[in-house]
XYZ file of C-alpha atoms in Angstrom:
723
model
C -7.785 -4.067 103.858
C -9.994 -6.988 104.845
C -10.991 -8.620 101.561
C -13.743 -10.835 102.916
C -14.764 -14.086 101.285
C -15.593 -12.601 97.881
C -12.343 -10.664 97.821
C -10.365 -13.809 98.633
C -12.233 -15.724 95.933
C -11.443 -13.013 93.392
C -7.781 -12.874 94.422
C -7.453 -16.672 94.220
C -9.128 -16.836 90.799
C -6.965 -13.986 89.507
C -3.738 -15.421 90.941
C -3.866 -18.279 88.421
C -6.129 -16.887 85.718
C -5.441 -19.564 83.110
C -6.259 -22.339 85.568
C -9.558 -20.652 86.383
C -10.424 -20.082 82.731
C -9.459 -23.671 81.837
C -11.760 -24.997 84.550
C -14.632 -22.983 83.105
C -13.831 -24.203 79.589
C -14.097 -27.776 80.835
C -17.435 -26.935 82.476
C -18.754 -25.367 79.261
C -17.693 -28.362 77.141
C -19.291 -30.756 79.636
C -22.487 -28.677 79.588
C -22.618 -28.729 75.784
C -22.225 -32.508 75.782
C -24.907 -32.904 78.464
C -27.256 -30.630 76.514
C -27.436 -33.321 73.839
C -29.850 -35.171 76.143
C -32.021 -32.090 76.676
C -34.769 -33.305 74.357
C -35.322 -36.399 76.492
C -35.305 -34.348 79.697
C -38.084 -31.882 78.894
C -41.816 -32.234 78.343
C -44.607 -30.043 77.022
C -47.010 -31.483 79.584
C -48.133 -29.112 82.313
C -49.717 -30.750 85.306
C -50.431 -30.137 88.940
C -48.671 -32.166 91.598
C -51.668 -32.239 93.946
C -54.951 -34.077 93.673
C -57.766 -31.964 92.244
C -61.210 -32.753 90.896
C -59.887 -32.798 87.341
C -56.917 -34.959 88.381
C -59.281 -37.525 89.919
C -61.335 -37.611 86.720
C -58.168 -38.105 84.665
C -56.934 -40.889 86.968
C -60.230 -42.778 86.721
C -60.224 -42.275 82.956
C -56.687 -43.587 82.697
C -57.431 -46.602 84.915
C -60.590 -47.722 83.122
C -60.056 -46.413 79.601
C -56.290 -46.383 79.493
C -56.110 -48.528 76.354
C -58.259 -45.993 74.539
C -56.175 -43.122 75.871
C -53.075 -44.641 74.277
C -54.444 -43.271 71.000
C -55.528 -39.739 70.202
C -57.594 -38.177 67.473
C -56.194 -35.692 64.985
C -58.748 -33.794 62.901
C -58.081 -32.307 59.477
C -60.533 -29.522 58.621
C -61.082 -29.395 54.844
C -62.496 -26.055 53.639
C -63.348 -24.938 50.118
C -63.679 -21.485 48.614
C -66.257 -22.325 45.931
C -66.765 -26.113 45.899
C -69.287 -27.949 48.050
C -69.170 -31.352 49.681
C -70.169 -33.929 47.082
C -68.578 -32.072 44.186
C -65.936 -34.012 42.294
C -63.068 -31.723 43.277
C -64.098 -31.826 46.963
C -64.255 -35.640 46.857
C -60.841 -35.801 45.167
C -59.242 -33.704 47.916
C -60.732 -35.924 50.642
C -59.631 -39.103 48.821
C -56.072 -37.815 48.462
C -56.021 -36.769 52.102
C -57.316 -40.135 53.323
C -54.733 -41.968 51.212
C -51.917 -39.778 52.527
C -53.006 -40.121 56.158
C -53.434 -43.869 55.794
C -49.787 -44.294 54.846
C -48.447 -41.863 57.477
C -46.459 -43.465 60.325
C -48.366 -43.602 63.595
C -51.803 -43.321 61.987
C -53.967 -46.329 62.921
C -57.310 -45.459 61.316
C -58.821 -42.730 59.150
C -62.507 -41.751 59.169
C -63.859 -39.453 56.464
C -67.358 -38.353 55.409
C -68.800 -40.093 52.332
C -71.909 -39.653 50.241
C -73.505 -42.467 52.249
C -72.370 -41.101 55.614
C -72.037 -37.351 55.097
C -71.478 -36.352 58.737
C -69.464 -34.472 59.821
C -70.033 -31.863 57.128
C -70.919 -28.195 57.614
C -74.502 -27.207 56.952
C -73.502 -25.165 53.896
C -71.206 -27.917 52.600
C -68.140 -25.658 52.538
C -66.180 -27.730 55.047
C -65.805 -31.334 56.175
C -63.832 -33.147 58.830
C -61.433 -36.045 58.365
C -60.361 -37.735 61.601
C -57.219 -39.811 62.044
C -56.718 -42.068 65.054
C -53.017 -42.013 65.873
C -50.606 -43.546 68.343
C -48.318 -40.669 69.373
C -45.886 -42.856 71.307
C -43.339 -41.115 73.500
C -42.808 -38.301 70.999
C -45.811 -36.924 69.119
C -43.780 -34.540 66.945
C -42.989 -37.065 64.136
C -46.666 -38.061 63.949
C -47.788 -34.440 63.763
C -45.198 -33.726 61.075
C -46.332 -36.760 59.043
C -49.949 -35.586 59.233
C -48.887 -32.104 58.154
C -47.039 -33.553 55.154
C -50.135 -35.534 54.136
C -52.250 -32.402 54.504
C -49.873 -30.314 52.408
C -49.803 -32.970 49.685
C -53.607 -32.998 49.448
C -53.986 -29.210 49.320
C -54.918 -27.740 45.929
C -56.089 -24.349 44.704
C -59.458 -23.362 46.118
C -59.020 -25.470 49.272
C -57.446 -24.901 52.667
C -56.690 -27.775 55.056
C -56.047 -27.245 58.757
C -54.761 -29.746 61.308
C -56.317 -29.705 64.781
C -55.462 -32.083 67.624
C -53.234 -32.642 70.635
C -50.174 -33.710 68.634
C -50.572 -30.823 66.178
C -51.117 -28.330 69.012
C -48.023 -29.549 70.853
C -45.898 -29.213 67.719
C -47.298 -25.767 66.885
C -46.700 -24.363 70.354
C -43.225 -25.913 70.441
C -42.311 -24.218 67.159
C -43.677 -20.884 68.371
C -41.707 -21.218 71.610
C -38.495 -21.925 69.664
C -39.105 -18.916 67.418
C -39.675 -16.753 70.485
C -36.477 -18.051 72.080
C -34.410 -17.311 68.963
C -35.919 -13.841 68.588
C -35.392 -13.030 72.257
C -31.755 -14.094 72.118
C -31.039 -12.131 68.955
C -32.726 -8.917 70.068
C -31.461 -9.158 73.639
C -27.819 -9.723 72.747
C -27.763 -7.069 70.009
C -29.366 -4.365 72.141
C -27.346 -5.372 75.199
C -24.074 -4.900 73.311
C -25.081 -1.409 72.168
C -26.100 -0.362 75.671
C -22.951 -1.831 77.213
C -20.790 0.138 74.791
C -22.664 3.314 75.759
C -22.389 2.590 79.493
C -18.725 1.527 79.470
C -17.523 3.564 76.511
C -15.160 0.719 75.518
C -15.684 -2.331 73.330
C -13.583 -4.749 75.391
C -15.318 -3.849 78.645
C -18.696 -4.130 76.916
C -17.982 -7.671 75.789
C -17.218 -9.036 79.264
C -20.812 -9.055 80.605
C -21.953 -10.876 77.467
C -19.216 -13.449 78.019
C -20.417 -14.104 81.568
C -24.042 -14.283 80.418
C -23.333 -16.807 77.648
C -21.229 -19.006 79.941
C -23.969 -18.911 82.593
C -26.662 -19.874 80.076
C -24.694 -22.753 78.559
C -23.755 -24.295 81.902
C -27.302 -23.862 83.249
C -28.743 -25.636 80.199
C -26.285 -28.485 80.713
C -27.314 -28.766 84.364
C -30.966 -28.775 83.280
C -30.366 -31.714 80.948
C -28.921 -33.691 83.871
C -31.614 -32.736 86.394
C -34.329 -33.402 83.821
C -33.395 -37.075 83.746
C -34.698 -37.419 87.306
C -37.382 -34.728 87.544
C -40.198 -33.643 85.245
C -39.309 -30.295 83.689
C -41.289 -28.185 81.222
C -39.728 -27.130 77.915
C -40.394 -23.528 78.996
C -37.352 -23.850 81.250
C -35.008 -23.173 78.313
C -36.750 -19.858 77.584
C -36.473 -18.990 81.250
C -32.771 -19.814 81.407
C -31.966 -17.745 78.332
C -34.007 -14.763 79.449
C -32.779 -14.686 83.038
C -29.243 -15.642 82.039
C -28.887 -12.639 79.776
C -30.416 -10.378 82.419
C -28.558 -11.583 85.517
C -25.254 -12.477 83.863
C -24.963 -8.999 82.383
C -26.291 -7.339 85.537
C -23.769 -8.905 87.904
C -20.718 -8.493 85.690
C -21.735 -4.935 84.809
C -21.264 -3.847 88.421
C -17.957 -5.659 88.805
C -16.423 -4.420 85.553
C -17.392 -0.827 86.289
C -15.879 -0.982 89.785
C -12.677 -2.509 88.388
C -12.368 0.334 85.875
C -13.035 2.904 88.605
C -10.215 1.513 90.707
C -7.848 1.533 87.720
C -8.806 5.144 87.029
C -7.985 5.964 90.669
C -4.463 4.655 90.227
C -4.746 1.124 91.582
C -2.560 -1.648 90.257
C -4.363 -4.386 88.339
C -4.024 -6.861 91.216
C -5.295 -4.351 93.764
C -8.181 -3.335 91.477
C -9.234 -6.984 91.158
C -8.984 -7.516 94.922
C -10.936 -4.347 95.761
C -13.586 -5.197 93.175
C -13.874 -8.646 94.703
C -14.271 -7.310 98.228
C -16.814 -4.586 97.313
C -18.744 -5.046 94.066
C -18.528 -8.830 94.153
C -19.776 -8.865 97.711
C -22.824 -6.895 96.599
C -23.228 -9.321 93.695
C -23.167 -12.296 96.059
C -25.652 -10.726 98.430
C -28.024 -9.553 95.711
C -27.742 -12.987 94.107
C -28.804 -14.589 97.363
C -31.854 -12.309 97.504
C -32.763 -13.322 93.955
C -32.420 -16.996 94.855
C -34.603 -16.543 97.934
C -37.317 -14.924 95.832
C -37.132 -17.653 93.192
C -37.298 -20.427 95.789
C -40.897 -19.390 96.357
C -41.776 -20.750 92.919
C -40.711 -24.241 93.994
C -43.431 -24.245 96.653
C -46.207 -24.191 94.045
C -47.175 -27.794 93.135
C -47.109 -27.267 89.376
C -44.595 -28.615 86.872
C -44.472 -25.344 84.949
C -43.950 -23.170 88.047
C -41.290 -25.477 89.439
C -39.626 -25.701 86.037
C -39.522 -21.916 85.678
C -38.194 -21.602 89.215
C -35.590 -24.309 88.658
C -34.367 -22.731 85.432
C -34.085 -19.279 86.972
C -32.322 -20.630 90.062
C -29.826 -22.646 88.013
C -28.866 -19.742 85.779
C -28.761 -17.346 88.748
C -26.289 -19.648 90.506
C -24.161 -19.929 87.370
C -24.244 -16.145 86.920
C -23.104 -15.574 90.499
C -20.325 -18.154 90.387
C -19.012 -17.003 87.002
C -19.071 -13.353 88.099
C -17.146 -14.212 91.277
C -14.538 -16.476 89.645
C -14.342 -16.306 85.858
C -14.638 -12.537 85.614
C -11.773 -11.725 88.059
C -9.494 -14.083 86.102
C -10.349 -12.410 82.800
C -9.948 -8.932 84.317
C -6.538 -9.918 85.691
C -5.391 -10.949 82.204
C -6.833 -7.868 80.515
C -5.653 -5.307 83.028
C -5.703 -1.820 81.472
C -6.644 -3.356 78.127
C -10.185 -3.525 79.491
C -10.486 0.078 78.247
C -9.476 -0.729 74.671
C -11.822 0.065 71.847
C -12.802 3.260 73.618
C -15.488 5.340 71.930
C -14.637 9.044 71.457
C -17.152 10.278 74.021
C -15.982 7.966 76.819
C -14.207 9.424 79.869
C -13.543 6.698 82.480
C -13.291 7.966 86.033
C -14.885 11.353 85.299
C -17.477 12.608 87.758
C -20.938 11.463 86.548
C -22.364 14.979 86.340
C -25.808 14.072 84.992
C -26.594 11.603 87.735
C -25.099 13.878 90.356
C -27.448 16.637 89.205
C -30.446 14.288 89.313
C -29.526 13.106 92.795
C -29.145 16.646 94.096
C -32.472 17.691 92.581
C -34.337 14.782 94.197
C -32.692 15.190 97.601
C -33.241 18.971 97.550
C -37.046 18.449 97.632
C -37.441 14.964 99.054
C -41.069 15.290 100.201
C -42.289 16.515 96.809
C -40.316 13.813 95.014
C -41.642 11.062 97.283
C -45.289 12.127 96.955
C -45.048 12.486 93.175
C -43.385 9.101 92.744
C -45.846 7.278 94.993
C -48.847 8.933 93.315
C -47.632 7.800 89.902
C -47.147 4.202 91.059
C -50.605 4.086 92.647
C -52.172 5.403 89.434
C -50.389 2.745 87.384
C -51.479 0.018 89.806
C -55.232 0.777 89.727
C -56.104 -1.415 86.676
C -54.835 -4.413 88.645
C -58.130 -4.353 90.552
C -59.897 -5.707 87.453
C -57.452 -8.561 86.777
C -58.965 -11.840 85.564
C -56.959 -15.063 85.595
C -57.429 -17.595 82.784
C -55.293 -19.216 80.132
C -55.423 -17.265 76.851
C -57.455 -18.959 74.139
C -57.356 -18.798 70.354
C -56.905 -15.049 70.286
C -53.485 -15.591 71.812
C -52.267 -17.069 68.510
C -51.503 -14.984 65.388
C -54.491 -14.478 63.091
C -52.717 -16.336 60.266
C -51.824 -19.360 62.416
C -53.260 -22.510 60.826
C -54.157 -24.101 64.152
C -56.188 -21.037 65.105
C -57.889 -20.926 61.701
C -58.801 -24.615 61.921
C -60.338 -24.276 65.377
C -62.252 -21.187 64.250
C -63.869 -23.320 61.534
C -64.782 -25.931 64.159
C -66.385 -23.234 66.282
C -68.217 -21.467 63.440
C -69.341 -24.484 61.394
C -69.761 -27.173 64.046
C -70.198 -25.328 67.327
C -67.186 -27.098 68.819
C -64.560 -25.546 71.061
C -60.912 -26.421 71.358
C -61.251 -28.735 74.360
C -63.578 -31.338 75.788
C -65.010 -32.141 79.209
C -65.423 -35.533 80.868
C -67.481 -36.409 83.943
C -66.300 -39.601 85.658
C -69.039 -41.092 87.872
C -68.087 -43.903 90.255
C -70.278 -46.226 92.365
C -73.249 -45.647 90.112
C -75.088 -48.769 91.265
C -78.760 -48.361 90.455
C -78.387 -44.693 89.531
C -78.117 -45.242 85.770
C -81.212 -43.146 85.300
C -79.539 -40.261 87.134
C -76.550 -40.581 84.808
C -78.840 -40.392 81.780
C -80.580 -37.345 83.259
C -77.216 -35.674 83.875
C -76.088 -36.374 80.303
C -79.348 -34.875 78.993
C -78.890 -31.793 81.193
C -75.308 -31.357 79.971
C -76.386 -31.661 76.326
C -79.131 -29.099 76.907
C -76.626 -26.597 78.298
C -75.559 -24.165 75.542
C -71.909 -24.524 76.604
C -71.677 -28.201 75.596
C -72.359 -30.322 72.507
C -72.056 -33.917 71.243
C -72.606 -35.419 74.687
C -72.234 -39.218 75.001
C -72.236 -41.770 77.832
C -69.621 -44.523 78.039
C -70.087 -47.301 80.627
C -67.137 -49.216 82.037
C -68.582 -51.640 84.564
C -70.086 -49.669 87.420
C -68.433 -46.428 86.300
C -69.936 -44.046 83.770
C -68.134 -41.450 81.682
C -70.047 -38.537 80.240
C -67.987 -37.079 77.375
C -68.902 -33.734 75.851
C -67.321 -31.062 73.667
C -66.862 -27.490 74.883
C -68.558 -24.887 72.737
C -66.779 -21.823 74.139
C -63.123 -20.957 73.766
C -60.983 -21.703 76.805
C -60.408 -18.014 77.631
C -64.071 -17.054 77.218
C -65.589 -16.154 80.618
C -68.621 -18.189 79.556
C -66.454 -21.339 79.556
C -65.449 -20.903 83.203
C -69.046 -20.026 84.130
C -70.233 -23.207 82.414
C -67.757 -25.350 84.346
C -68.840 -23.864 87.679
C -72.466 -24.367 86.663
C -71.715 -27.987 85.822
C -69.908 -28.690 89.094
C -72.105 -26.650 91.409
C -75.577 -27.134 89.892
C -76.000 -29.804 87.216
C -73.997 -32.626 88.808
C -75.358 -32.200 92.386
C -78.941 -31.862 91.104
C -78.783 -35.024 88.999
C -76.979 -37.230 91.509
C -78.726 -35.986 94.646
C -79.924 -38.933 96.719
C -77.517 -41.419 95.138
C -74.208 -42.851 96.388
C -72.444 -41.961 93.149
C -69.339 -39.736 93.226
C -68.709 -37.518 90.207
C -65.481 -35.788 89.155
C -65.337 -33.247 86.332
C -62.201 -33.170 84.199
C -61.006 -31.996 80.825
C -59.182 -28.971 79.469
C -61.346 -26.265 81.028
C -61.497 -28.101 84.368
C -57.695 -28.434 84.358
C -57.324 -24.693 83.759
C -59.764 -23.715 86.510
C -58.185 -26.109 89.012
C -54.711 -24.856 88.070
C -55.818 -21.284 88.765
C -57.266 -22.294 92.127
C -54.039 -24.016 93.170
C -51.980 -20.976 92.163
C -54.263 -18.599 94.069
C -54.269 -20.852 97.150
C -50.449 -20.953 97.272
C -49.941 -17.243 96.579
C -50.082 -16.109 100.257
C -47.431 -18.681 101.215
C -45.091 -17.634 98.411
C -45.529 -13.943 99.220
C -44.902 -14.578 102.926
C -41.747 -16.567 102.143
C -40.333 -13.968 99.771
C -41.144 -10.948 101.936
C -40.092 -12.593 105.189
C -36.775 -13.920 103.930
C -35.926 -10.671 102.133
C -36.715 -8.638 105.250
C -34.471 -10.773 107.443
C -31.637 -10.717 104.934
C -31.700 -6.926 104.561
C -32.111 -6.486 108.312
C -28.953 -8.459 109.024
C -26.993 -7.013 106.108
C -27.601 -3.334 106.794
C -28.456 -3.545 110.525
C -31.414 -1.243 110.056
C -35.202 -1.501 110.291
C -35.901 1.376 107.926
C -33.992 -0.044 104.942
C -35.753 -3.456 104.769
C -39.188 -1.975 105.511
C -38.950 0.711 102.827
C -37.385 -1.744 100.367
C -40.227 -4.240 100.747
C -42.925 -1.566 100.612
C -41.472 0.004 97.460
C -40.950 -3.350 95.760
C -44.541 -4.377 96.451
C -46.013 -1.165 95.088
C -43.754 -1.189 92.021
C -44.828 -4.794 91.316
C -48.452 -3.682 91.644
C -47.805 -0.901 89.136
C -46.358 -3.440 86.715
C -49.427 -5.655 87.161
C -51.624 -2.637 86.471
C -49.834 -1.962 83.199
C -50.075 -5.658 82.299
C -53.838 -5.657 82.796
C -54.226 -2.336 81.000
C -52.373 -3.482 77.889
C -53.579 -7.080 77.559
C -57.032 -7.082 79.144
C -58.140 -3.527 78.501
C -56.229 -3.166 75.230
C -54.284 0.035 75.996
C -51.976 0.306 72.998
C -52.044 -3.456 72.379
C -52.431 -3.032 68.607
C -49.722 -0.379 68.499
C -47.337 -2.607 70.445
C -48.248 -5.695 68.435
C -49.610 -7.588 71.446
C -52.648 -9.843 71.540
C -55.582 -8.393 73.444
C -57.008 -11.254 75.485
C -59.734 -11.532 78.073
C -57.456 -12.614 80.888
C -53.938 -12.919 82.255
C -52.431 -16.413 82.337
C -52.846 -17.741 85.921
C -49.148 -18.388 86.492
C -47.992 -14.954 85.307
C -48.714 -12.766 88.405
C -47.087 -15.085 90.947
C -44.154 -15.758 88.632
C -43.674 -12.042 87.983
C -43.856 -11.258 91.698
C -41.101 -13.717 92.582
C -38.807 -12.706 89.711
C -39.455 -8.980 90.019
C -38.901 -8.971 93.750
C -35.550 -10.624 93.212
C -34.521 -8.218 90.472
C -35.719 -5.215 92.469
C -33.699 -6.313 95.470
C -30.772 -6.654 93.068
C -30.878 -2.965 92.247
C -31.620 -2.048 95.841
C -28.532 -3.809 97.144
C -26.287 -2.227 94.505
C -27.574 1.253 95.344
C -27.729 0.966 99.139
C -24.306 -0.674 99.393
C -22.657 2.323 97.688
C -24.678 4.748 99.815
C -23.710 2.991 103.044
C -20.075 2.752 101.983
C -20.046 6.555 101.593
C -22.054 7.135 104.785
C -19.625 5.055 106.808
C -16.825 7.284 105.528
C -18.533 10.699 105.913
C -21.501 10.276 108.265
C -23.609 12.551 106.013
C -26.767 10.817 104.728
C -27.662 13.334 102.016
C -24.110 13.390 100.680
C -24.056 9.580 100.766
C -27.341 9.382 98.828
C -26.056 11.772 96.162
C -22.790 9.866 95.909
C -24.453 6.444 95.758
C -26.984 7.430 93.114
C -24.394 9.251 91.012
C -22.103 6.201 91.046
C -24.785 3.591 90.370
C -27.381 5.548 88.365
C -25.877 4.858 84.957
C -25.180 1.229 85.883
C -28.689 0.545 87.170
C -30.271 2.317 84.222
C -27.997 0.544 81.750
C -28.693 -2.831 83.360
C -32.404 -2.045 83.365
C -32.386 -1.114 79.684
C -30.569 -4.345 78.885
C -33.132 -6.340 80.850
C -35.959 -4.471 79.157
C -34.459 -5.285 75.755
C -34.105 -8.959 76.685
C -37.618 -9.200 78.113
C -39.215 -7.316 75.221
C -37.406 -9.635 72.825
C -39.422 -12.466 74.319
C -42.555 -10.321 74.448
C -42.392 -9.921 70.660
C -43.100 -13.647 70.241
C -46.404 -14.977 68.925
C -47.617 -16.637 72.129
C -49.733 -14.422 74.386
C -48.312 -15.979 77.546
C -44.764 -15.099 76.477
C -45.958 -11.621 75.544
C -47.474 -11.152 78.987
C -44.397 -12.500 80.742
C -41.939 -10.408 78.736
C -43.959 -7.200 78.899
C -44.667 -7.592 82.613
C -40.986 -8.073 83.410
C -39.916 -5.201 81.153
C -42.491 -2.816 82.617
C -41.552 -3.690 86.186
C -37.825 -3.317 85.603
C -38.110 0.094 83.977
C -40.483 1.281 86.730
C -38.094 0.050 89.382
C -34.971 1.537 87.810
C -36.520 4.938 87.190
C -39.307 5.855 89.592
C -38.220 3.673 92.510
C -34.397 3.795 92.452
C -34.015 7.286 90.981
C -36.784 9.109 92.855
C -38.370 7.209 95.738
C -35.358 5.557 97.380
C -33.191 8.730 97.427
C -36.066 10.950 98.571
C -37.223 8.606 101.341
C -33.672 8.027 102.574
C -33.117 11.775 102.683
C -36.326 12.238 104.681
C -35.386 9.463 107.113
C -31.868 10.820 107.620
C -30.067 9.141 110.526
C -33.020 6.764 111.036
C -31.844 4.863 107.955
C -28.935 3.502 109.965
C -30.501 2.885 113.383
C -31.163 -0.537 114.848
C -33.172 -1.021 118.063
C -31.036 -2.091 120.997
C -33.051 -5.286 121.414
C -31.805 -6.359 117.967
C -28.176 -5.670 118.762
C -27.460 -9.402 118.916
C -27.836 -9.694 115.148
C -24.619 -10.773 113.390
C -22.680 -8.164 111.452
C -22.704 -8.833 107.722
C -21.191 -6.047 105.636
C -22.531 -5.962 102.083
C -20.626 -2.930 100.921
C -17.275 -4.183 102.158
C -14.544 -2.141 103.748
C -13.933 1.177 102.038
C -10.552 1.038 100.279
C -7.799 3.441 101.227
C -6.922 6.055 98.648
C -3.754 5.210 96.697
C -0.659 7.218 97.480
C 0.209 9.975 95.066
C 3.237 8.175 93.626
C 1.074 5.133 92.830
C -1.198 7.075 90.468
C -0.965 5.874 86.903
C -2.398 7.141 83.667
C -5.273 5.070 82.181
C-alpha cells in the first residue's frame, strides 16, 4: 500500500527505534536546561502593541515623569478589631511596621500617620494607612516578599495588616497562577490516566498518551525559554502550554495507539501495524494538527502581549505534540509490539465490535431529521445567554473572599472611598489654558467616580492624577471613563489648543477591550477561511467544510452562552465553586473561539476520515457513518473527557479569568463531542447522502489530498495471530 509521508515517517522512526528515542531524550534534556532561563524570559506585564489613548498618556507620563515612575507606592492597611488610632497598642503596631519597612530591601521611604498628622486614617479610627515608596527594580517579587515579612512581623492579636500595591498584586497573582497550574496538572494527569485505562483497557497502552503529552510540554517550555529571550511573553504562556499539551498530546496519541491495537487485533505484524497506523491515523493527526495551528495563528494577529503569548504557547506545544506523535510514538510502539496490551483490565476486549457506539450510530441515522432538529434546537437554546455578554476584566470579586489583597482593597473602598486603580489625564500644549486645566481637575473631583484629584505641572504639560472609586469590573467604572473622555475633557478644553489623553488602569482595560473587538472580525475570517479551504481540498467536497464550519460556530456560541450563564448570570456558580462576576474577561471569547475551533476540527477530521475511508470501500454513506462513529465514538468521547478534566483542573483555580477559560473550554469540548459529533454530524451526513462527497466540476482542478489514507488490505488467513 502507499504509505504516504506520515507512513514513511512512522516506518523510518520505527526502523531504528532506539535512535529515535535517543534523539528525543537529547531534546528533552536540552529543553530542561533551557527552561532554567524561563524566569528571565517571561513577564507579568500585559500591554497592547498599538497606540491607544491610554498608551499615549503612559508614554507622556514616562517621558516627563519617568524618574518618579522608577519608584512605586506600596500601601499597608492597618486594621484593628477593638483599638482606635491614637491608642497605645495601635501606635505600637504602626511603629513596629514602620521600623520593619524601613529596613526592608528596596524600600526608599516610609510615610505613616502620626498624632500631629493623622491622615490617612478612617473616620472611625479603626484603620490607618502606611505607605512605602519602593524601587522594584527588574524583579518586584523580592521587594513584595520583604514587605510581606515586615507586615507579618508587626501583626499582633486584634490587628490585621494587608498589603496593597503593584508589587504585592503582581506577587499575589503570580502565586495564584502557580497554584492553578499545579492543580490543573495534578487533576488533569490523574483523571486522564483513569480515562485512558477505561478507553484502552490496558495499563501500558494508557501510559503512552501521557508520555507523549509530557514530552511535548517539556520541549515546548524549553522552546519558550529560548523565544522569550527575544520576544516579550506573558507568564500565562506556561499555563497555556501545560493545558494544551495535556489535551493535544493525549488526543493525538490516543488515535494512533488505538489504530495500532486494531491492526494487531486484525492479525497484522508489528511492523505492518506501525506502517498502517502511520499512513492512516497519523495522517489524520497531521491534518487535524494543521487545522489547530491555523486556528491558533489567528491569535497572533491581535496586537496584545497576552494574546500573542497564549497563541505562541499553544502553537509551540501543538507542534511538539504533532512531531512526537508522528516520530516518538511509532518508535515506542515498535519496541512494545504486542506488549502494548499488557496490564489488561478484566473487562477489556481489544478488537471486539463496539456495540454501544454502533447502536447509537444506528439510532441517530435511522431518524436523521429528528436528530438534527433536536440537536440544533438544544445548541440554540444554550447559546441565547450570549446575547447579554459584557466584556470587562474581573475585579475584586474574582479573588477568593479570604485573599488578603482583596480584603485590603475592600478596606480602601469602604473606609477611604478608593478603588484599586488610578486615572491620569496627560494634557499637552497647554499654553495659556491653565485655567481650563484647573476647571477640568475640579470637574473630575466633583464626579462621584473619582477622588483625591491633584494637578502636577511639568513645563507646558499638565497631569491630572485621580483615584478611581469604583472597582475595575463595576459597570460604573467604565461609564465614568467614557464620561470623562467624551464629556468632561472636551467641555473643559473646548476652544484651546491643548491635547488630552486619558490613561490609567481603567483606561487600559477599556482600550484593550476595544482593540480585541476591532480585531475579532479579522481573526474569525482567517480561521473560517483557512479551515474551509483546508477541508475543501482534503475531502474534495463542499458539503463537508460548510457543515463543519456551521456546526463549529454554533457549538462555540453554545459554549459562550453557558459561560455567560454561569459567570455573569450566576447559574450554579456557587455550586460549582466559581466566582460570579459582572463580566467576561475581554480576551476570553476570542481566545476560546480560536482554540475551540481548532479542537472541534480535530474531532471532525478524526470522525470524517474514518467515515470516508469506509465510504471509499463500500460506497454506502449510511453504513460509512455508522462504521465511522462506532470506531471513533469511544475515542472522541474519551479524548473529550480527558480534555474536560484538564480544563476543569484549571477552572478550579482561584483566579476568575482562569475559571472562565477552563470552564469555557470544558463546556465547548463536551458539547462538541456529544451533541455535535454524536448527533448532528451523523444525522446531517445521512440526510445529505451522496452530496457529502460531490465537488462541483469547476473545482475539479483542486489537488487531491487524502486525509484518511489508503484503506489497508485485509491480512491473509494464515497471517492471523492471537493477541
